[in-house]
Amino acid sequence: MKTVILRTPGGLETLEVAEARDPGQPGPGQIRLAVRASSLNYHDLLVANGTIPTEDGRILMSDGAGVVEAVGEGVSEFQIGDHVVSGFFPQWQDGQPFEGVGNFAGTPGDGTDGFAAEYVVRSATDFTLAPTGWSHAEAATITTAGLTAWRALVVEGQLMAGETVLLLGTGGVSIAALQIAKAMGARVVITSSSDAKLAEARKLGADHTVNYAEYPEWAEEVLAFTRGRGVDHVVEVGGPGTLGQSLRAVRVGGRVALIGVLTGREGAVPTGLLMAKQARLQGLVVGNRRQQREYIQALEQNRLHPVIDRHFGFEQLAEAFRYQENGGHFGKIVVEW
């Protein structure tokens, strides 16, 4: 079978389409999946470009969606022909995060082989059913980006109708968060350096948009929109380069979910401002299997579908990553067999 692997020390030029042995039939508690799609995330890019080191020959991609081809003994949750989607932390089924989650040792495409393969055999509990009526490409957006947005706003943030959410940029997490927030009756402010992208965000229901290239001190624009009060929630994807303004934009007692580090992994935290705002700053990474199932129920109930910017073939994975690096996408980028 075909796979896409990474040769160390990494770099997009080291991605290789390679033949691998078919994984065979599932054992007890396992399923065999014909993988049909994956989606690109910043974490995948960091593995592919060598920023996050991994083993030579690692099969890439943390997100996987496809069709169940066989079920092992004792599996009752899935049947042959079911459409399923993978989990980012297979070992995290429920409850609070634990030490084994923090090191990514069980995360596909990082600590273990991922879904850039025609077939996989994994534990049935590594997957959930995909939303009814979704394509495989759409389902592949759930694992990382979609579930991160859901956990940030709903699980941890306890988002309520009438609250205001600030989203930074128009990547996969932010656009998923925009859809979730609007479905729950919240107001949304979103930033971008592209007026064209902001126009697309308004079509999805964004209530206010700010071009941060035009307004470098964009927190002031957010405060003006909220009449000085500030937003209730910030989904913070930038990290140290944007955290200060996010804290200025959040209301007293509001919440900032730190889910990305696009501007760097280390930097100063404005602790005085954090204290003055009495804001809650929480770092989080994706979520567990129970949360993924609840998110999928919400997607089905609200008849939501993800925004996909562009489709690539799996053999075009390096090209897809270069497209991601350029930052021109709106929503998700997917690869398909």
mmCIF file with all atom_site columns, N, CA, C and O in Angstrom, residues 43-78:
data_model
loop_
_atom_site.group_PDB
_atom_site.id
_atom_site.type_symbol
_atom_site.label_atom_id
_atom_site.label_alt_id
_atom_site.label_comp_id
_atom_site.label_asym_id
_atom_site.label_entity_id
_atom_site.label_seq_id
_atom_site.pdbx_PDB_ins_code
_atom_site.Cartn_x
_atom_site.Cartn_y
_atom_site.Cartn_z
_atom_site.occupancy
_atom_site.B_iso_or_equiv
_atom_site.pdbx_formal_charge
_atom_site.auth_seq_id
_atom_site.auth_comp_id
_atom_site.auth_asym_id
_atom_site.auth_atom_id
_atom_site.pdbx_PDB_model_num
ATOM 1   N N  . HIS A 1 43 ? 0.164   21.581 13.657 1.00 0.00 ? 43 HIS A N  1
ATOM 2   C CA . HIS A 1 43 ? 0.971   20.538 14.294 1.00 0.00 ? 43 HIS A CA 1
ATOM 3   C C  . HIS A 1 43 ? 1.579   19.611 13.243 1.00 0.00 ? 43 HIS A C  1
ATOM 4   O O  . HIS A 1 43 ? 2.757   19.240 13.335 1.00 0.00 ? 43 HIS A O  1
ATOM 5   N N  . ASP A 1 44 ? 0.799   19.235 12.241 1.00 0.00 ? 44 ASP A N  1
ATOM 6   C CA . ASP A 1 44 ? 1.319   18.377 11.170 1.00 0.00 ? 44 ASP A CA 1
ATOM 7   C C  . ASP A 1 44 ? 2.464   19.063 10.436 1.00 0.00 ? 44 ASP A C  1
ATOM 8   O O  . ASP A 1 44 ? 3.466   18.432 10.083 1.00 0.00 ? 44 ASP A O  1
ATOM 9   N N  . LEU A 1 45 ? 2.308   20.368 10.183 1.00 0.00 ? 45 LEU A N  1
ATOM 10  C CA . LEU A 1 45 ? 3.356   21.118 9.498  1.00 0.00 ? 45 LEU A CA 1
ATOM 11  C C  . LEU A 1 45 ? 4.640   21.140 10.313 1.00 0.00 ? 45 LEU A C  1
ATOM 12  O O  . LEU A 1 45 ? 5.739   20.983 9.757  1.00 0.00 ? 45 LEU A O  1
ATOM 13  N N  . LEU A 1 46 ? 4.529   21.317 11.626 1.00 0.00 ? 46 LEU A N  1
ATOM 14  C CA . LEU A 1 46 ? 5.722   21.353 12.469 1.00 0.00 ? 46 LEU A CA 1
ATOM 15  C C  . LEU A 1 46 ? 6.456   20.013 12.469 1.00 0.00 ? 46 LEU A C  1
ATOM 16  O O  . LEU A 1 46 ? 7.682   19.970 12.545 1.00 0.00 ? 46 LEU A O  1
ATOM 17  N N  . VAL A 1 47 ? 5.703   18.910 12.368 1.00 0.00 ? 47 VAL A N  1
ATOM 18  C CA . VAL A 1 47 ? 6.351   17.601 12.246 1.00 0.00 ? 47 VAL A CA 1
ATOM 19  C C  . VAL A 1 47 ? 7.009   17.486 10.876 1.00 0.00 ? 47 VAL A C  1
ATOM 20  O O  . VAL A 1 47 ? 8.170   17.078 10.750 1.00 0.00 ? 47 VAL A O  1
ATOM 21  N N  . ALA A 1 48 ? 6.291   17.857 9.832  1.00 0.00 ? 48 ALA A N  1
ATOM 22  C CA . ALA A 1 48 ? 6.783   17.686 8.468  1.00 0.00 ? 48 ALA A CA 1
ATOM 23  C C  . ALA A 1 48 ? 8.010   18.541 8.182  1.00 0.00 ? 48 ALA A C  1
ATOM 24  O O  . ALA A 1 48 ? 8.914   18.119 7.449  1.00 0.00 ? 48 ALA A O  1
ATOM 25  N N  . ASN A 1 49 ? 8.066   19.750 8.752  1.00 0.00 ? 49 ASN A N  1
ATOM 26  C CA . ASN A 1 49 ? 9.220   20.607 8.451  1.00 0.00 ? 49 ASN A CA 1
ATOM 27  C C  . ASN A 1 49 ? 10.384  20.405 9.410  1.00 0.00 ? 49 ASN A C  1
ATOM 28  O O  . ASN A 1 49 ? 11.393  21.104 9.327  1.00 0.00 ? 49 ASN A O  1
ATOM 29  N N  . GLY A 1 50 ? 10.241  19.458 10.327 1.00 0.00 ? 50 GLY A N  1
ATOM 30  C CA . GLY A 1 50 ? 11.337  19.104 11.219 1.00 0.00 ? 50 GLY A CA 1
ATOM 31  C C  . GLY A 1 50 ? 11.391  19.877 12.509 1.00 0.00 ? 50 GLY A C  1
ATOM 32  O O  . GLY A 1 50 ? 12.265  19.621 13.350 1.00 0.00 ? 50 GLY A O  1
ATOM 33  N N  . THR A 1 51 ? 10.458  20.804 12.736 1.00 0.00 ? 51 THR A N  1
ATOM 34  C CA . THR A 1 51 ? 10.451  21.564 13.989 1.00 0.00 ? 51 THR A CA 1
ATOM 35  C C  . THR A 1 51 ? 10.164  20.651 15.174 1.00 0.00 ? 51 THR A C  1
ATOM 36  O O  . THR A 1 51 ? 10.772  20.781 16.241 1.00 0.00 ? 51 THR A O  1
ATOM 37  N N  . ILE A 1 52 ? 9.216   19.739 15.004 1.00 0.00 ? 52 ILE A N  1
ATOM 38  C CA . ILE A 1 52 ? 8.949   18.705 16.002 1.00 0.00 ? 52 ILE A CA 1
ATOM 39  C C  . ILE A 1 52 ? 9.632   17.428 15.521 1.00 0.00 ? 52 ILE A C  1
ATOM 40  O O  . ILE A 1 52 ? 9.220   16.838 14.517 1.00 0.00 ? 52 ILE A O  1
ATOM 41  N N  . PRO A 1 53 ? 10.671  16.963 16.197 1.00 0.00 ? 53 PRO A N  1
ATOM 42  C CA . PRO A 1 53 ? 11.391  15.775 15.716 1.00 0.00 ? 53 PRO A CA 1
ATOM 43  C C  . PRO A 1 53 ? 10.570  14.501 15.897 1.00 0.00 ? 53 PRO A C  1
ATOM 44  O O  . PRO A 1 53 ? 9.804   14.365 16.847 1.00 0.00 ? 53 PRO A O  1
ATOM 45  N N  . THR A 1 54 ? 10.730  13.584 14.960 1.00 0.00 ? 54 THR A N  1
ATOM 46  C CA . THR A 1 54 ? 10.072  12.292 15.042 1.00 0.00 ? 54 THR A CA 1
ATOM 47  C C  . THR A 1 54 ? 10.981  11.241 14.422 1.00 0.00 ? 54 THR A C  1
ATOM 48  O O  . THR A 1 54 ? 12.085  11.556 13.955 1.00 0.00 ? 54 THR A O  1
ATOM 49  N N  . GLU A 1 55 ? 10.544  10.004 14.409 1.00 0.00 ? 55 GLU A N  1
ATOM 50  C CA . GLU A 1 55 ? 11.362  8.912  13.888 1.00 0.00 ? 55 GLU A CA 1
ATOM 51  C C  . GLU A 1 55 ? 11.468  8.962  12.369 1.00 0.00 ? 55 GLU A C  1
ATOM 52  O O  . GLU A 1 55 ? 10.536  9.384  11.676 1.00 0.00 ? 55 GLU A O  1
ATOM 53  N N  . ASP A 1 56 ? 12.593  8.519  11.857 1.00 0.00 ? 56 ASP A N  1
ATOM 54  C CA . ASP A 1 56 ? 12.774  8.404  10.417 1.00 0.00 ? 56 ASP A CA 1
ATOM 55  C C  . ASP A 1 56 ? 11.744  7.429  9.852  1.00 0.00 ? 56 ASP A C  1
ATOM 56  O O  . ASP A 1 56 ? 11.513  6.352  10.408 1.00 0.00 ? 56 ASP A O  1
ATOM 57  N N  . GLY A 1 57 ? 11.096  7.814  8.766  1.00 0.00 ? 57 GLY A N  1
ATOM 58  C CA . GLY A 1 57 ? 10.098  6.950  8.155  1.00 0.00 ? 57 GLY A CA 1
ATOM 59  C C  . GLY A 1 57 ? 8.712   7.073  8.754  1.00 0.00 ? 57 GLY A C  1
ATOM 60  O O  . GLY A 1 57 ? 7.828   6.268  8.417  1.00 0.00 ? 57 GLY A O  1
ATOM 61  N N  . ARG A 1 58 ? 8.506   8.062  9.597  1.00 0.00 ? 58 ARG A N  1
ATOM 62  C CA . ARG A 1 58 ? 7.195   8.238  10.219 1.00 0.00 ? 58 ARG A CA 1
ATOM 63  C C  . ARG A 1 58 ? 6.133   8.518  9.155  1.00 0.00 ? 58 ARG A C  1
ATOM 64  O O  . ARG A 1 58 ? 6.316   9.364  8.291  1.00 0.00 ? 58 ARG A O  1
ATOM 65  N N  . ILE A 1 59 ? 5.026   7.787  9.215  1.00 0.00 ? 59 ILE A N  1
ATOM 66  C CA . ILE A 1 59 ? 3.869   8.078  8.367  1.00 0.00 ? 59 ILE A CA 1
ATOM 67  C C  . ILE A 1 59 ? 3.159   9.286  8.952  1.00 0.00 ? 59 ILE A C  1
ATOM 68  O O  . ILE A 1 59 ? 2.808   9.306  10.135 1.00 0.00 ? 59 ILE A O  1
ATOM 69  N N  . LEU A 1 60 ? 2.930   10.287 8.132  1.00 0.00 ? 60 LEU A N  1
ATOM 70  C CA . LEU A 1 60 ? 2.444   11.571 8.600  1.00 0.00 ? 60 LEU A CA 1
ATOM 71  C C  . LEU A 1 60 ? 0.924   11.613 8.772  1.00 0.00 ? 60 LEU A C  1
ATOM 72  O O  . LEU A 1 60 ? 0.228   10.687 8.404  1.00 0.00 ? 60 LEU A O  1
ATOM 73  N N  . MET A 1 61 ? 0.453   12.700 9.325  1.00 0.00 ? 61 MET A N  1
ATOM 74  C CA . MET A 1 61 ? -0.942  13.131 9.417  1.00 0.00 ? 61 MET A CA 1
ATOM 75  C C  . MET A 1 61 ? -1.686  12.590 10.633 1.00 0.00 ? 61 MET A C  1
ATOM 76  O O  . MET A 1 61 ? -1.852  11.388 10.804 1.00 0.00 ? 61 MET A O  1
ATOM 77  N N  . SER A 1 62 ? -2.169  13.540 11.441 1.00 0.00 ? 62 SER A N  1
ATOM 78  C CA . SER A 1 62 ? -2.886  13.189 12.671 1.00 0.00 ? 62 SER A CA 1
ATOM 79  C C  . SER A 1 62 ? -4.363  12.935 12.444 1.00 0.00 ? 62 SER A C  1
ATOM 80  O O  . SER A 1 62 ? -4.997  12.233 13.231 1.00 0.00 ? 62 SER A O  1
ATOM 81  N N  . ASP A 1 63 ? -4.944  13.511 11.389 1.00 0.00 ? 63 ASP A N  1
ATOM 82  C CA . ASP A 1 63 ? -6.382  13.370 11.136 1.00 0.00 ? 63 ASP A CA 1
ATOM 83  C C  . ASP A 1 63 ? -6.618  12.280 10.096 1.00 0.00 ? 63 ASP A C  1
ATOM 84  O O  . ASP A 1 63 ? -5.925  12.242 9.073  1.00 0.00 ? 63 ASP A O  1
ATOM 85  N N  . GLY A 1 64 ? -7.617  11.443 10.329 1.00 0.00 ? 64 GLY A N  1
ATOM 86  C CA . GLY A 1 64 ? -7.938  10.412 9.363  1.00 0.00 ? 64 GLY A CA 1
ATOM 87  C C  . GLY A 1 64 ? -9.420  10.112 9.326  1.00 0.00 ? 64 GLY A C  1
ATOM 88  O O  . GLY A 1 64 ? -10.071 9.993  10.369 1.00 0.00 ? 64 GLY A O  1
ATOM 89  N N  . ALA A 1 65 ? -9.959  9.998  8.119  1.00 0.00 ? 65 ALA A N  1
ATOM 90  C CA . ALA A 1 65 ? -11.364 9.636  7.939  1.00 0.00 ? 65 ALA A CA 1
ATOM 91  C C  . ALA A 1 65 ? -11.466 8.624  6.811  1.00 0.00 ? 65 ALA A C  1
ATOM 92  O O  . ALA A 1 65 ? -10.703 8.677  5.846  1.00 0.00 ? 65 ALA A O  1
ATOM 93  N N  . GLY A 1 66 ? -12.406 7.686  6.952  1.00 0.00 ? 66 GLY A N  1
ATOM 94  C CA . GLY A 1 66 ? -12.548 6.675  5.914  1.00 0.00 ? 66 GLY A CA 1
ATOM 95  C C  . GLY A 1 66 ? -13.661 5.693  6.218  1.00 0.00 ? 66 GLY A C  1
ATOM 96  O O  . GLY A 1 66 ? -14.572 5.986  7.002  1.00 0.00 ? 66 GLY A O  1
ATOM 97  N N  . VAL A 1 67 ? -13.561 4.503  5.612  1.00 0.00 ? 67 VAL A N  1
ATOM 98  C CA . VAL A 1 67 ? -14.605 3.489  5.655  1.00 0.00 ? 67 VAL A CA 1
ATOM 99  C C  . VAL A 1 67 ? -14.088 2.250  6.383  1.00 0.00 ? 67 VAL A C  1
ATOM 100 O O  . VAL A 1 67 ? -12.986 1.770  6.100  1.00 0.00 ? 67 VAL A O  1
ATOM 101 N N  . VAL A 1 68 ? -14.880 1.726  7.290  1.00 0.00 ? 68 VAL A N  1
ATOM 102 C CA . VAL A 1 68 ? -14.530 0.494  7.992  1.00 0.00 ? 68 VAL A CA 1
ATOM 103 C C  . VAL A 1 68 ? -14.641 -0.679 7.024  1.00 0.00 ? 68 VAL A C  1
ATOM 104 O O  . VAL A 1 68 ? -15.697 -0.920 6.432  1.00 0.00 ? 68 VAL A O  1
ATOM 105 N N  . GLU A 1 69 ? -13.553 -1.415 6.863  1.00 0.00 ? 69 GLU A N  1
ATOM 106 C CA . GLU A 1 69 ? -13.536 -2.574 5.959  1.00 0.00 ? 69 GLU A CA 1
ATOM 107 C C  . GLU A 1 69 ? -13.689 -3.905 6.689  1.00 0.00 ? 69 GLU A C  1
ATOM 108 O O  . GLU A 1 69 ? -14.165 -4.879 6.093  1.00 0.00 ? 69 GLU A O  1
ATOM 109 N N  . ALA A 1 70 ? -13.286 -3.936 7.948  1.00 0.00 ? 70 ALA A N  1
ATOM 110 C CA . ALA A 1 70 ? -13.404 -5.168 8.727  1.00 0.00 ? 70 ALA A CA 1
ATOM 111 C C  . ALA A 1 70 ? -13.386 -4.812 10.198 1.00 0.00 ? 70 ALA A C  1
ATOM 112 O O  . ALA A 1 70 ? -12.783 -3.805 10.598 1.00 0.00 ? 70 ALA A O  1
ATOM 113 N N  . VAL A 1 71 ? -14.040 -5.637 11.023 1.00 0.00 ? 71 VAL A N  1
ATOM 114 C CA . VAL A 1 71 ? -14.046 -5.426 12.475 1.00 0.00 ? 71 VAL A CA 1
ATOM 115 C C  . VAL A 1 71 ? -13.543 -6.687 13.159 1.00 0.00 ? 71 VAL A C  1
ATOM 116 O O  . VAL A 1 71 ? -13.823 -7.806 12.723 1.00 0.00 ? 71 VAL A O  1
ATOM 117 N N  . GLY A 1 72 ? -12.787 -6.477 14.224 1.00 0.00 ? 72 GLY A N  1
ATOM 118 C CA . GLY A 1 72 ? -12.242 -7.596 14.966 1.00 0.00 ? 72 GLY A CA 1
ATOM 119 C C  . GLY A 1 72 ? -13.222 -8.119 16.009 1.00 0.00 ? 72 GLY A C  1
ATOM 120 O O  . GLY A 1 72 ? -14.277 -7.525 16.275 1.00 0.00 ? 72 GLY A O  1
ATOM 121 N N  . GLU A 1 73 ? -12.844 -9.207 16.604 1.00 0.00 ? 73 GLU A N  1
ATOM 122 C CA . GLU A 1 73 ? -13.666 -9.838 17.636 1.00 0.00 ? 73 GLU A CA 1
ATOM 123 C C  . GLU A 1 73 ? -13.919 -8.869 18.787 1.00 0.00 ? 73 GLU A C  1
ATOM 124 O O  . GLU A 1 73 ? -13.025 -8.157 19.238 1.00 0.00 ? 73 GLU A O  1
ATOM 125 N N  . GLY A 1 74 ? -15.158 -8.805 19.236 1.00 0.00 ? 74 GLY A N  1
ATOM 126 C CA . GLY A 1 74 ? -15.522 -7.985 20.373 1.00 0.00 ? 74 GLY A CA 1
ATOM 127 C C  . GLY A 1 74 ? -15.890 -6.549 20.031 1.00 0.00 ? 74 GLY A C  1
ATOM 128 O O  . GLY A 1 74 ? -16.285 -5.784 20.917 1.00 0.00 ? 74 GLY A O  1
ATOM 129 N N  . VAL A 1 75 ? -15.793 -6.160 18.771 1.00 0.00 ? 75 VAL A N  1
ATOM 130 C CA . VAL A 1 75 ? -16.145 -4.799 18.372 1.00 0.00 ? 75 VAL A CA 1
ATOM 131 C C  . VAL A 1 75 ? -17.630 -4.748 18.032 1.00 0.00 ? 75 VAL A C  1
ATOM 132 O O  . VAL A 1 75 ? -18.090 -5.436 17.126 1.00 0.00 ? 75 VAL A O  1
ATOM 133 N N  . SER A 1 76 ? -18.367 -3.947 18.765 1.00 0.00 ? 76 SER A N  1
ATOM 134 C CA . SER A 1 76 ? -19.802 -3.821 18.513 1.00 0.00 ? 76 SER A CA 1
ATOM 135 C C  . SER A 1 76 ? -20.210 -2.405 18.119 1.00 0.00 ? 76 SER A C  1
ATOM 136 O O  . SER A 1 76 ? -21.312 -2.190 17.628 1.00 0.00 ? 76 SER A O  1
ATOM 137 N N  . GLU A 1 77 ? -19.326 -1.446 18.335 1.00 0.00 ? 77 GLU A N  1
ATOM 138 C CA . GLU A 1 77 ? -19.668 -0.044 18.064 1.00 0.00 ? 77 GLU A CA 1
ATOM 139 C C  . GLU A 1 77 ? -19.695 0.276  16.572 1.00 0.00 ? 77 GLU A C  1
ATOM 140 O O  . GLU A 1 77 ? -20.419 1.164  16.133 1.00 0.00 ? 77 GLU A O  1
ATOM 141 N N  . PHE A 1 78 ? -18.882 -0.457 15.798 1.00 0.00 ? 78 PHE A N  1
ATOM 142 C CA . PHE A 1 78 ? -18.780 -0.182 14.363 1.00 0.00 ? 78 PHE A CA 1
ATOM 143 C C  . PHE A 1 78 ? -19.119 -1.423 13.548 1.00 0.00 ? 78 PHE A C  1
ATOM 144 O O  . PHE A 1 78 ? -18.917 -2.559 13.996 1.00 0.00 ? 78 PHE A O  1
#
